[in-house]
């Protein structure tokens, strides 16, 4: 028989071995990665902890330095409270120098910064022995200038002072103003050594393990303290803000990077422990995490529901098709519909029928556009606009809507979230405020006309007296019978004079009548000279009574403004009346000149100026000049300047005043300029015009 070879089994052993090796290799690799990660995290934790300790030490050192400077400043200020005589000052200064080693020198200077007296520290050589104090007192002058402006202590920048040993030290000056009856009467300057400040203010334990130094912005060391040089591994800096100056404190730890071996041992122990307990702990932790996560989700949902129900702001969510998917109770109460009624139809029931098509078009544009602009986040993509909604009863009310994209947990844009504010009450308040402002303006105008009534009586007496005189003369000429040609010429001349005087009286009355009756509030484009001409008849009435002269200073052509004519005329009338009244106390009538000017100082603004030559405004009056109901006249209401500022600010301008160079006060305000066509010169470009006497 022929021998047959036995069949060989399939080659499964090598495949199993390979799979086992791969599994063990994967396990070893995972353990290696885990242990390496633990080592890294442990070392990083040590570094972070060391840095946090250094940051805490730096904060403590900065606090110690700040407190030391505060105590030093309080001690020096205590020397000045009772304005001590020179002997007492020297005694107190000696005590301060002995108590505080960082103080190198105390100086007493007069109001002109001239040195009156000084004392040096008994612990070190005089700091200004090599270089005279007069050669390096610029920083002290600057500090005292700042102290005088702040009415309190001020520090100077640090500067280097050489000493006898051939080295030197970095110092800074503290200037304290001496006040007498609330006014500067001199200064006291204290020179502080920065190095000694660190040694005296920071505790010895902190100095032993760290290097403390004051540095400049570029890292240059100014002064240092501490037992050893820092290793440069852990560094922390703090800014110490002082009056008029600041110091940068750097803390450099002497400790280096954490060693590797101890951290590696801890990491290996943690890795082995986690490997032994990981299998069982993973299942238990997973179950607990799931239960905790579900509890947190339920709690978060309940919290969000309570928060949304307590809001007075309406919330509305819409999907990408524009249908409402969520509303909170505040929104339902605002429009008067239930959530079911709002989330059902495609067209919201709170849209007014007359605006439904416009709202639908606007919604389609909004929903069809991109949710995010390039480079913008969801928060930055939030937009706001104002519109009108309708309540269930048909009432229309204004709302302010802020919309932002609604993004799910995967970052997918799913709709829009809106916050809706009912601003109907706010609009009512604004309308009421506007009406009150108009009434107040009308009251001020009537008060102005009341004051002008006394001037009208004086002004109308002249034309009326002239009319009576010409009429009496005409009657006397007619008594003789038939007049001859010469008499007829005289009668004709007298009749013409009567007509002229009657027309003059009518113009005066008409100017006041027009000023009172003008009610329009629309803004219009006007030339500046038109505004001046409108108030000039009333201004001249008071100017004649006070013996003042009016001058106009306008360019050619005059600038044009866009304003409410009635309100701006009220402003001009108030300012001119105040200017004329301010000059009534000037003895020389030739100096009573009121100048009215207008210039286009900017392409968007025209500046008006009303300058008088009175005695000016006292400082205590200037602080309250624009306060409502504040007045220096017994017959005044105290509303004129306050209303003037309100009118100018409503136009977007500003009203202010300043002392005139030759005496008096200049009130100036700005109004929006009318856009100038290309090729046409403005008042600013045309140059100044020759003043014209008013």
XYZ file of C-alpha atoms in Angstrom:
694
model
C 0.000 0.000 0.000
C 1.118 3.443 -0.715
C 1.888 5.644 2.400
C -0.124 8.822 2.511
C 1.278 11.863 4.323
C -0.796 13.104 7.308
C -2.604 16.424 6.740
C -0.985 19.434 8.394
C -3.183 21.500 10.814
C -4.055 25.083 9.839
C -1.530 27.722 10.853
C -3.518 29.335 13.757
C -0.781 29.467 16.360
C 1.205 32.271 14.762
C -1.977 34.348 14.302
C -3.000 33.947 17.952
C 0.501 34.771 19.122
C 0.535 37.850 16.956
C -2.804 38.942 18.314
C -1.617 38.412 21.895
C 1.559 40.346 21.246
C -0.431 43.158 19.728
C -2.792 43.254 22.714
C 0.058 43.225 25.223
C 1.901 45.784 23.190
C -1.150 47.984 23.122
C -1.608 47.574 26.885
C 2.055 48.374 27.576
C 1.857 51.353 25.267
C -1.260 52.612 27.014
C 0.373 52.161 30.404
C 3.479 53.972 29.182
C 1.418 56.820 27.831
C -0.616 56.979 31.025
C 2.474 56.976 33.241
C 4.210 59.564 31.061
C 1.119 61.727 31.208
C 0.909 61.357 34.975
C 4.559 62.336 35.313
C 4.020 65.359 33.125
C 0.895 66.379 34.983
C 2.609 65.954 38.335
C 5.599 68.052 37.285
C 3.311 70.632 35.783
C 1.258 70.635 38.974
C 4.412 71.281 40.986
C 5.322 74.116 38.685
C 1.877 75.637 38.856
C 1.800 75.327 42.628
C 5.246 76.926 42.920
C 4.163 79.744 40.627
C 0.959 80.250 42.606
C 2.957 80.402 45.841
C 5.266 82.945 44.235
C 2.299 84.986 43.017
C 0.875 84.967 46.528
C 4.258 86.020 47.923
C 4.483 88.793 45.323
C 1.023 90.036 46.268
C 2.027 89.959 49.940
C 5.278 91.823 49.214
C 3.438 94.435 47.141
C 0.935 94.843 49.959
C 3.759 95.246 52.499
C 5.452 97.893 50.357
C 2.159 99.665 49.744
C 1.309 99.644 53.453
C 4.789 100.870 54.369
C 4.485 103.760 51.937
C 1.008 104.539 53.256
C 2.250 104.593 56.865
C 5.196 106.724 55.800
C 2.876 109.114 53.984
C 0.529 109.321 56.976
C 3.416 110.036 59.317
C 4.682 112.838 57.079
C 1.209 114.285 56.660
C 0.772 114.305 60.433
C 3.781 116.656 60.628
C 1.928 119.213 58.478
C -1.540 119.175 60.039
C -0.843 121.935 62.569
C 1.554 124.006 60.355
C 4.456 123.605 62.818
C 7.157 126.262 63.230
C 10.678 125.495 61.959
C 11.910 124.228 65.355
C 8.994 121.887 65.766
C 9.339 120.735 62.165
C 13.013 119.823 62.662
C 12.146 117.873 65.802
C 9.375 115.926 64.047
C 11.575 115.386 60.988
C 14.358 113.929 63.187
C 11.898 111.443 64.677
C 10.666 110.419 61.266
C 14.207 109.877 59.947
C 15.117 107.746 62.975
C 11.896 105.707 62.774
C 12.067 105.027 59.040
C 15.401 103.939 57.642
C 14.199 104.179 54.040
C 13.909 107.971 54.412
C 17.203 109.585 53.347
C 16.282 113.243 53.511
C 13.452 115.596 54.453
C 13.241 119.065 52.947
C 11.025 122.041 53.606
C 10.454 124.340 50.641
C 8.447 127.481 50.058
C 5.758 128.007 47.407
C 8.467 128.800 44.822
C 10.260 125.480 45.599
C 13.170 127.301 47.246
C 14.873 125.205 49.926
C 14.213 126.530 53.447
C 15.434 123.692 55.658
C 16.471 120.038 55.393
C 17.587 117.063 57.477
C 19.498 113.934 56.381
C 19.145 110.394 57.700
C 21.504 109.504 60.575
C 21.979 105.949 59.245
C 23.685 106.678 55.925
C 25.941 109.328 54.456
C 24.185 112.399 53.049
C 22.734 111.345 49.664
C 23.571 114.573 47.851
C 27.194 114.928 48.901
C 28.756 114.134 45.519
C 26.175 115.914 43.365
C 24.466 118.999 44.808
C 20.769 118.766 45.391
C 20.123 121.752 43.144
C 21.499 119.811 40.151
C 19.097 116.861 40.465
C 15.880 118.337 41.789
C 13.931 118.228 38.511
C 11.963 115.169 39.620
C 11.096 116.884 42.902
C 9.789 119.908 40.985
C 7.616 117.677 38.802
C 6.276 115.792 41.819
C 5.430 119.041 43.623
C 3.709 120.355 40.503
C 1.586 117.199 40.444
C 0.927 117.463 44.184
C -0.217 121.058 43.792
C -2.564 120.050 40.981
C -3.962 117.089 42.933
C -4.007 119.005 46.247
C -2.407 115.952 47.855
C 0.800 113.919 48.055
C 2.520 112.893 44.810
C 5.565 110.723 44.028
C 8.239 111.439 41.453
C 9.939 109.082 39.065
C 12.936 107.234 40.432
C 16.424 108.548 39.718
C 20.007 107.514 40.501
C 22.061 109.273 43.196
C 25.827 108.500 43.557
C 27.270 108.258 47.070
C 30.717 108.551 48.603
C 31.490 104.813 48.388
C 31.621 105.037 44.615
C 28.341 103.184 44.183
C 24.927 104.723 44.264
C 21.298 104.148 45.010
C 17.950 104.559 43.284
C 15.655 107.022 45.043
C 12.347 108.755 44.495
C 10.858 111.923 45.980
C 7.527 112.256 47.799
C 6.108 115.786 47.732
C 3.421 116.920 50.187
C 1.843 120.376 49.751
C 1.664 122.714 52.734
C -1.767 124.326 52.838
C -2.621 127.559 54.592
C -6.295 128.561 54.617
C -6.897 126.040 51.859
C -4.206 127.455 49.541
C -0.677 126.158 48.775
C 1.931 127.719 51.051
C 4.922 125.508 50.406
C 5.985 121.882 50.112
C 7.719 119.166 52.095
C 9.860 116.778 50.020
C 10.921 113.357 51.331
C 13.631 111.349 49.528
C 13.017 107.580 49.741
C 15.664 104.922 48.967
C 14.017 102.110 46.993
C 16.471 99.436 48.136
C 16.010 100.282 51.817
C 12.255 100.433 51.240
C 12.298 96.765 50.202
C 14.498 95.743 53.127
C 12.424 97.579 55.718
C 8.911 96.790 54.464
C 9.172 93.121 53.409
C 9.511 90.371 56.020
C 12.846 88.564 56.480
C 11.348 85.155 55.713
C 10.260 86.356 52.288
C 13.640 87.969 51.656
C 15.568 84.757 52.443
C 13.991 82.678 49.684
C 13.397 85.314 47.061
C 15.027 88.192 45.288
C 12.909 91.349 45.363
C 13.601 94.212 42.993
C 12.040 97.311 41.511
C 12.303 97.226 37.719
C 11.453 99.475 34.816
C 9.141 98.577 31.963
C 11.978 97.079 29.908
C 13.129 94.887 32.815
C 16.040 97.061 33.967
C 16.628 96.513 37.693
C 16.479 99.721 39.750
C 16.924 98.357 43.272
C 17.028 94.884 44.807
C 16.824 93.130 48.158
C 17.037 89.530 49.323
C 19.587 86.960 50.350
C 20.348 85.363 46.993
C 19.912 85.928 43.309
C 16.758 84.461 41.807
C 16.966 81.396 39.594
C 14.791 83.014 36.921
C 12.397 80.049 36.758
C 9.518 81.427 38.811
C 9.043 85.164 38.412
C 6.065 87.305 39.396
C 5.544 91.018 38.953
C 3.136 93.440 40.591
C 2.339 97.078 39.928
C 2.235 99.350 42.969
C 0.107 102.382 42.116
C 1.131 105.577 43.912
C -0.202 109.111 43.649
C 1.328 110.554 40.496
C 3.555 107.517 39.820
C 3.732 103.704 39.920
C 6.401 101.114 40.800
C 6.876 97.688 39.229
C 7.852 95.075 41.826
C 9.454 91.828 40.632
C 9.755 88.727 42.798
C 12.239 86.065 41.601
C 12.295 82.776 43.510
C 15.618 81.114 44.263
C 14.030 77.687 43.667
C 14.641 75.979 40.328
C 12.561 73.520 38.316
C 11.039 70.605 40.273
C 13.155 67.450 40.306
C 12.077 64.503 38.196
C 12.684 61.427 40.396
C 10.289 62.109 43.270
C 7.539 63.086 40.876
C 8.178 59.976 38.781
C 7.791 57.707 41.851
C 4.502 59.361 42.723
C 3.369 58.976 39.148
C 4.248 55.247 39.087
C 2.337 54.607 42.302
C -0.677 56.438 40.969
C -0.459 54.571 37.681
C -0.313 51.124 39.315
C -3.149 51.984 41.652
C -5.300 53.206 38.815
C -4.468 50.119 36.724
C -5.584 47.721 39.520
C -8.801 49.520 40.389
C -9.638 50.954 37.001
C -11.711 48.069 35.626
C -14.138 47.968 38.544
C -14.101 51.700 39.165
C -14.915 52.499 35.555
C -18.232 50.654 35.675
C -19.210 52.132 39.035
C -18.118 55.607 38.029
C -19.961 55.343 34.735
C -23.238 54.489 36.474
C -22.759 57.263 38.999
C -21.850 59.745 36.305
C -24.957 58.889 34.344
C -27.171 59.305 37.397
C -25.462 62.559 38.385
C -25.690 63.867 34.821
C -29.414 63.105 34.652
C -29.943 64.823 37.998
C -27.992 67.841 36.855
C -29.949 68.021 33.599
C -33.247 67.869 35.466
C -32.065 70.509 37.934
C -30.817 72.742 35.121
C -34.116 72.426 33.272
C -36.072 73.304 36.411
C -33.788 76.241 37.124
C -34.062 77.524 33.570
C -37.853 77.184 33.640
C -38.087 79.122 36.918
C -35.738 81.789 35.622
C -37.634 82.222 32.336
C -40.989 82.343 34.140
C -39.724 85.096 36.462
C -38.513 87.354 33.632
C -40.435 90.467 32.642
C -38.724 90.341 29.243
C -40.518 88.326 26.617
C -38.607 85.400 25.100
C -39.468 83.904 21.718
C -37.730 81.109 19.797
C -38.284 80.474 16.085
C -37.071 77.728 13.814
C -35.527 78.258 10.402
C -38.974 78.376 8.762
C -40.144 81.208 11.009
C -42.582 79.215 13.191
C -42.536 79.907 16.900
C -41.220 76.958 18.912
C -41.095 78.493 22.401
C -42.466 81.490 24.310
C -42.197 82.345 28.000
C -45.080 83.600 30.173
C -43.898 87.213 29.948
C -44.267 87.179 26.148
C -47.745 85.615 26.376
C -48.815 88.243 28.909
C -47.361 90.971 26.694
C -49.375 90.048 23.570
C -52.370 88.426 25.311
C -52.227 85.060 23.477
C -51.652 81.557 24.872
C -48.573 79.488 23.901
C -50.782 77.164 21.823
C -52.178 80.085 19.839
C -48.688 81.466 19.210
C -46.940 78.228 18.231
C -49.622 77.059 15.821
C -50.012 79.361 12.807
C -47.324 80.350 10.348
C -48.323 84.039 10.618
C -48.124 85.201 14.259
C -51.430 86.609 15.566
C -49.658 89.585 17.160
C -48.673 91.049 13.772
C -50.863 94.071 12.913
C -52.792 93.313 9.696
C -51.626 96.545 8.069
C -47.974 95.524 8.586
C -48.289 91.753 8.002
C -46.830 91.785 4.468
C -43.938 94.003 5.469
C -43.167 91.819 8.521
C -43.334 88.647 6.403
C -40.888 90.094 3.897
C -38.536 91.236 6.658
C -38.731 87.818 8.336
C -37.908 85.997 5.092
C -34.858 88.212 4.587
C -33.760 87.694 8.184
C -34.260 83.923 8.208
C -32.707 83.457 4.773
C -29.517 85.330 5.617
C -26.365 83.833 7.137
C -26.495 83.399 10.936
C -22.894 84.511 11.434
C -20.826 87.073 9.637
C -17.259 85.965 8.884
C -15.115 86.162 12.002
C -18.044 86.878 14.371
C -19.388 84.800 17.230
C -23.031 84.177 18.120
C -22.865 86.847 20.811
C -21.514 89.408 18.355
C -24.184 88.473 15.783
C -26.971 89.705 18.085
C -28.991 92.514 16.489
C -31.680 94.834 17.832
C -34.506 96.744 16.174
C -37.789 98.420 17.110
C -41.193 97.457 15.704
C -44.916 97.419 16.540
C -46.932 94.439 17.873
C -50.674 94.020 18.441
C -52.355 92.729 21.590
C -55.372 90.425 21.565
C -57.698 93.412 22.026
C -56.240 95.111 18.913
C -54.085 97.641 20.772
C -50.820 98.481 19.000
C -47.726 98.950 21.150
C -44.017 99.488 20.388
C -41.480 96.791 21.250
C -37.700 96.536 21.147
C -36.417 93.171 19.855
C -32.943 91.706 20.223
C -32.278 88.593 18.135
C -29.399 86.156 18.178
C -28.792 82.842 16.374
C -30.023 79.734 18.186
C -27.301 77.058 18.080
C -27.605 73.482 19.392
C -24.997 71.461 21.262
C -23.273 70.407 18.030
C -22.893 74.001 16.836
C -25.645 73.715 14.211
C -27.783 76.777 13.566
C -31.400 75.720 14.263
C -33.258 79.018 14.528
C -33.390 82.389 16.234
C -33.901 83.441 19.837
C -35.502 86.836 20.490
C -35.764 88.989 23.617
C -38.773 91.328 23.393
C -39.149 94.474 25.526
C -42.413 96.411 25.778
C -41.333 100.057 25.463
C -44.815 101.611 25.392
C -44.441 102.965 28.936
C -41.032 104.360 28.072
C -42.422 106.084 24.986
C -45.221 107.619 27.079
C -42.673 108.921 29.558
C -40.573 110.350 26.720
C -43.627 112.049 25.212
C -44.609 113.464 28.617
C -41.055 114.698 29.112
C -41.111 116.336 25.690
C -44.404 118.057 26.482
C -43.070 119.246 29.835
C -39.979 120.580 28.084
C -42.123 122.472 25.603
C -44.224 123.956 28.408
C -41.081 124.964 30.249
C -39.726 126.589 27.091
C -43.014 128.446 26.613
C -42.908 129.617 30.230
C -39.380 130.889 29.751
C -40.389 132.720 26.579
C -43.344 134.358 28.323
C -41.083 135.378 31.183
C -38.703 136.898 28.647
C -41.511 138.803 26.978
C -42.657 140.026 30.386
C -39.229 141.502 30.987
C -39.307 143.027 27.519
C -42.630 144.747 28.275
C -40.891 147.297 30.484
C -38.376 147.957 27.715
C -41.206 148.333 25.166
C -42.832 151.033 27.256
C -39.566 152.991 27.195
C -38.987 152.382 23.493
C -42.550 153.234 22.392
C -42.609 156.505 24.353
C -40.276 158.128 21.796
C -42.301 157.415 18.604
C -45.601 158.132 20.396
C -44.267 161.426 21.751
C -43.013 162.340 18.278
C -46.408 161.477 16.751
C -48.194 163.637 19.342
C -45.783 166.527 18.726
C -46.165 166.393 14.921
C -49.959 166.089 15.240
C -50.140 169.126 17.568
C -47.947 171.147 15.206
C -50.161 170.212 12.261
C -53.301 171.313 14.120
C -51.694 174.636 14.965
C -50.850 175.226 11.283
C -54.457 174.478 10.285
C -55.955 177.019 12.717
C -55.059 179.979 10.462
C -57.479 178.940 7.732
C -56.428 178.058 4.222
C -52.779 177.104 4.345
C -50.280 178.628 1.957
C -47.811 176.473 -0.064
C -45.116 176.681 2.631
C -47.595 175.571 5.272
C -48.723 172.684 3.054
C -45.098 171.561 2.695
C -44.686 171.653 6.465
C -47.946 169.710 6.926
C -46.806 167.115 4.377
C -43.441 166.729 6.126
C -45.141 166.399 9.547
C -47.555 163.789 8.179
C -44.624 161.798 6.781
C -42.864 161.968 10.147
C -46.015 160.737 11.873
C -46.176 157.778 9.470
C -42.495 156.949 10.014
C -42.847 157.001 13.801
C -46.031 154.914 13.643
C -44.242 152.355 11.425
C -41.335 152.302 13.864
C -43.663 151.576 16.785
C -45.410 148.887 14.740
C -42.105 147.179 13.925
C -41.186 147.026 17.611
C -44.551 145.544 18.560
C -44.486 143.088 15.617
C -41.027 141.765 16.565
C -42.262 140.889 20.053
C -45.520 139.489 18.630
C -43.633 137.221 16.204
C -41.259 136.064 18.932
C -44.163 135.037 21.209
C -46.389 133.487 18.530
C -43.695 131.348 16.852
C -44.508 127.714 17.725
C -43.080 125.564 14.921
C -40.600 122.918 16.088
C -39.355 121.676 12.713
C -35.669 122.140 12.039
C -34.640 124.080 8.958
C -31.517 125.323 7.225
C -30.791 128.972 8.076
C -27.963 131.444 7.771
C -26.447 132.657 11.010
C -27.270 136.299 10.255
C -30.987 135.412 10.000
C -30.931 134.149 13.593
C -29.160 137.313 14.750
C -31.558 139.583 12.822
C -34.586 137.857 14.379
C -33.570 138.727 17.950
C -31.806 142.024 17.208
C -34.892 144.301 17.702
C -35.447 142.913 21.204
C -31.735 142.994 21.998
C -31.430 146.628 20.904
C -34.292 147.597 23.216
C -32.365 146.454 26.271
C -29.045 147.703 24.844
C -30.404 151.273 24.523
C -31.744 151.187 28.067
C -28.393 149.984 29.429
C -26.257 152.230 27.224
C -24.571 149.245 25.551
C -23.404 148.794 21.960
C -23.977 145.677 19.853
C -21.349 144.464 17.371
C -21.782 141.679 14.801
C -18.800 139.655 13.619
C -19.810 137.446 10.673
C -17.875 136.105 7.686
C -18.993 136.624 4.112
C -20.948 134.551 3.284
C -22.379 133.735 6.747
C -22.332 130.044 7.725
C -25.534 128.042 7.492
C -26.909 125.852 10.282
C -29.620 123.219 10.559
C -31.630 123.937 13.697
C -34.954 124.672 15.373
C -35.200 128.389 14.726
C -37.501 129.249 17.630
C -35.415 127.464 20.255
C -32.076 128.831 19.019
C -33.480 132.373 18.964
C -34.500 131.846 22.604
C -30.920 130.780 23.389
C -29.451 133.846 21.662
C -31.920 136.160 23.407
C -31.128 134.720 26.856
C -27.367 134.939 26.338
C -27.473 138.495 24.961
C -29.742 139.691 27.788
C -27.397 138.159 30.353
C -24.404 139.797 28.658
C -26.036 143.249 28.625
C -27.071 142.934 32.272
C -23.518 141.872 33.187
C -22.162 145.139 31.733
C -24.570 147.448 33.583
C -22.077 147.691 36.464
C -19.274 148.907 34.135
C -18.703 152.605 34.828
C -17.449 153.646 31.374
C -20.297 153.390 28.784
C -17.719 153.150 25.976
C -16.643 149.746 27.334
C -20.159 148.296 27.272
C -19.800 146.357 24.033
C -21.576 143.066 23.336
C -20.057 141.095 20.437
C -22.087 138.482 18.543
C -20.056 136.205 16.250
C -20.472 132.976 14.262
C -17.781 130.855 12.583
C -17.769 127.429 10.943
C -14.960 125.774 12.906
C -15.559 122.311 11.465
C -17.224 120.876 8.389
C -20.030 119.598 10.632
C -20.271 122.368 13.261
C -20.808 126.123 13.439
C -19.721 127.937 16.607
C -21.673 130.940 17.974
C -20.064 133.341 20.468
C -21.681 135.957 22.737
C -18.925 138.029 24.409
C -19.505 140.776 26.974
C -17.063 143.094 28.749
C -18.525 142.845 32.227
C -16.801 141.911 35.461
C -16.805 138.177 34.738
C -18.304 135.268 36.682
C -17.216 134.441 40.221
C -15.844 130.887 40.727
C -18.574 129.935 43.200
C -21.226 131.087 40.713
C -19.519 129.354 37.764
C -19.838 125.940 39.452
C -23.640 126.239 39.596
C -24.256 128.418 36.565
C -26.200 125.790 34.575
C -28.073 124.367 37.595
C -31.874 124.709 37.217
C -33.504 127.365 39.449
C -30.123 128.876 40.394
C -29.965 132.632 39.808
C -28.049 135.632 41.118
C -30.912 138.056 40.414
C -33.885 138.505 42.730
C -36.319 138.741 39.798
C -34.849 135.792 37.850
C -36.314 132.275 37.587
C -32.989 130.445 37.287
C -34.102 128.570 34.163
C -32.497 130.571 31.341
C -29.038 128.998 31.077
C -30.334 125.536 32.026
C -32.863 125.646 29.178
C -30.214 127.032 26.818
C -27.915 124.070 27.494
C -30.846 121.639 27.063
C -31.764 123.159 23.678
C -28.170 123.067 22.403
C -27.628 119.467 23.584
C -30.872 118.421 21.857
C -29.252 119.693 18.634
C -26.166 117.572 19.360
C -24.006 120.579 20.267
C -22.439 121.882 23.471
C -22.786 125.126 25.472
C -19.912 126.421 27.589
C -18.277 129.651 28.741
C -14.806 131.033 29.413
C -13.278 134.282 30.670
C -12.677 136.873 27.951
C -9.015 137.931 27.435
C -9.741 141.628 28.122
C -12.259 141.051 30.882
C -15.811 139.767 30.792
C -17.218 136.416 29.717
C -17.590 134.570 26.404
C -20.468 132.104 26.019
C -20.056 129.784 23.047
C -22.226 127.003 21.646
C -22.179 124.801 18.548
C -24.943 123.867 16.098
C -24.955 121.353 13.226
C -23.798 122.935 9.979
C -25.736 122.501 6.774
C -23.752 120.384 4.269
C -21.897 122.743 1.921
C -22.138 122.041 -1.857
C -18.833 121.317 -3.534
C -17.100 124.421 -4.792
C -18.910 126.790 -2.383
C -16.851 128.510 0.299
C -17.885 128.210 3.932
C -17.725 130.910 6.559
C -14.550 129.380 7.933
C -12.823 129.378 4.527
C -13.920 132.924 3.653
C -11.961 134.481 6.528
C -13.044 136.937 9.202
C -15.345 139.836 8.406
C -15.039 143.401 9.690
C -17.208 143.838 12.825
C -20.354 145.864 12.177
C -21.878 147.985 14.914
C -25.356 146.789 15.790
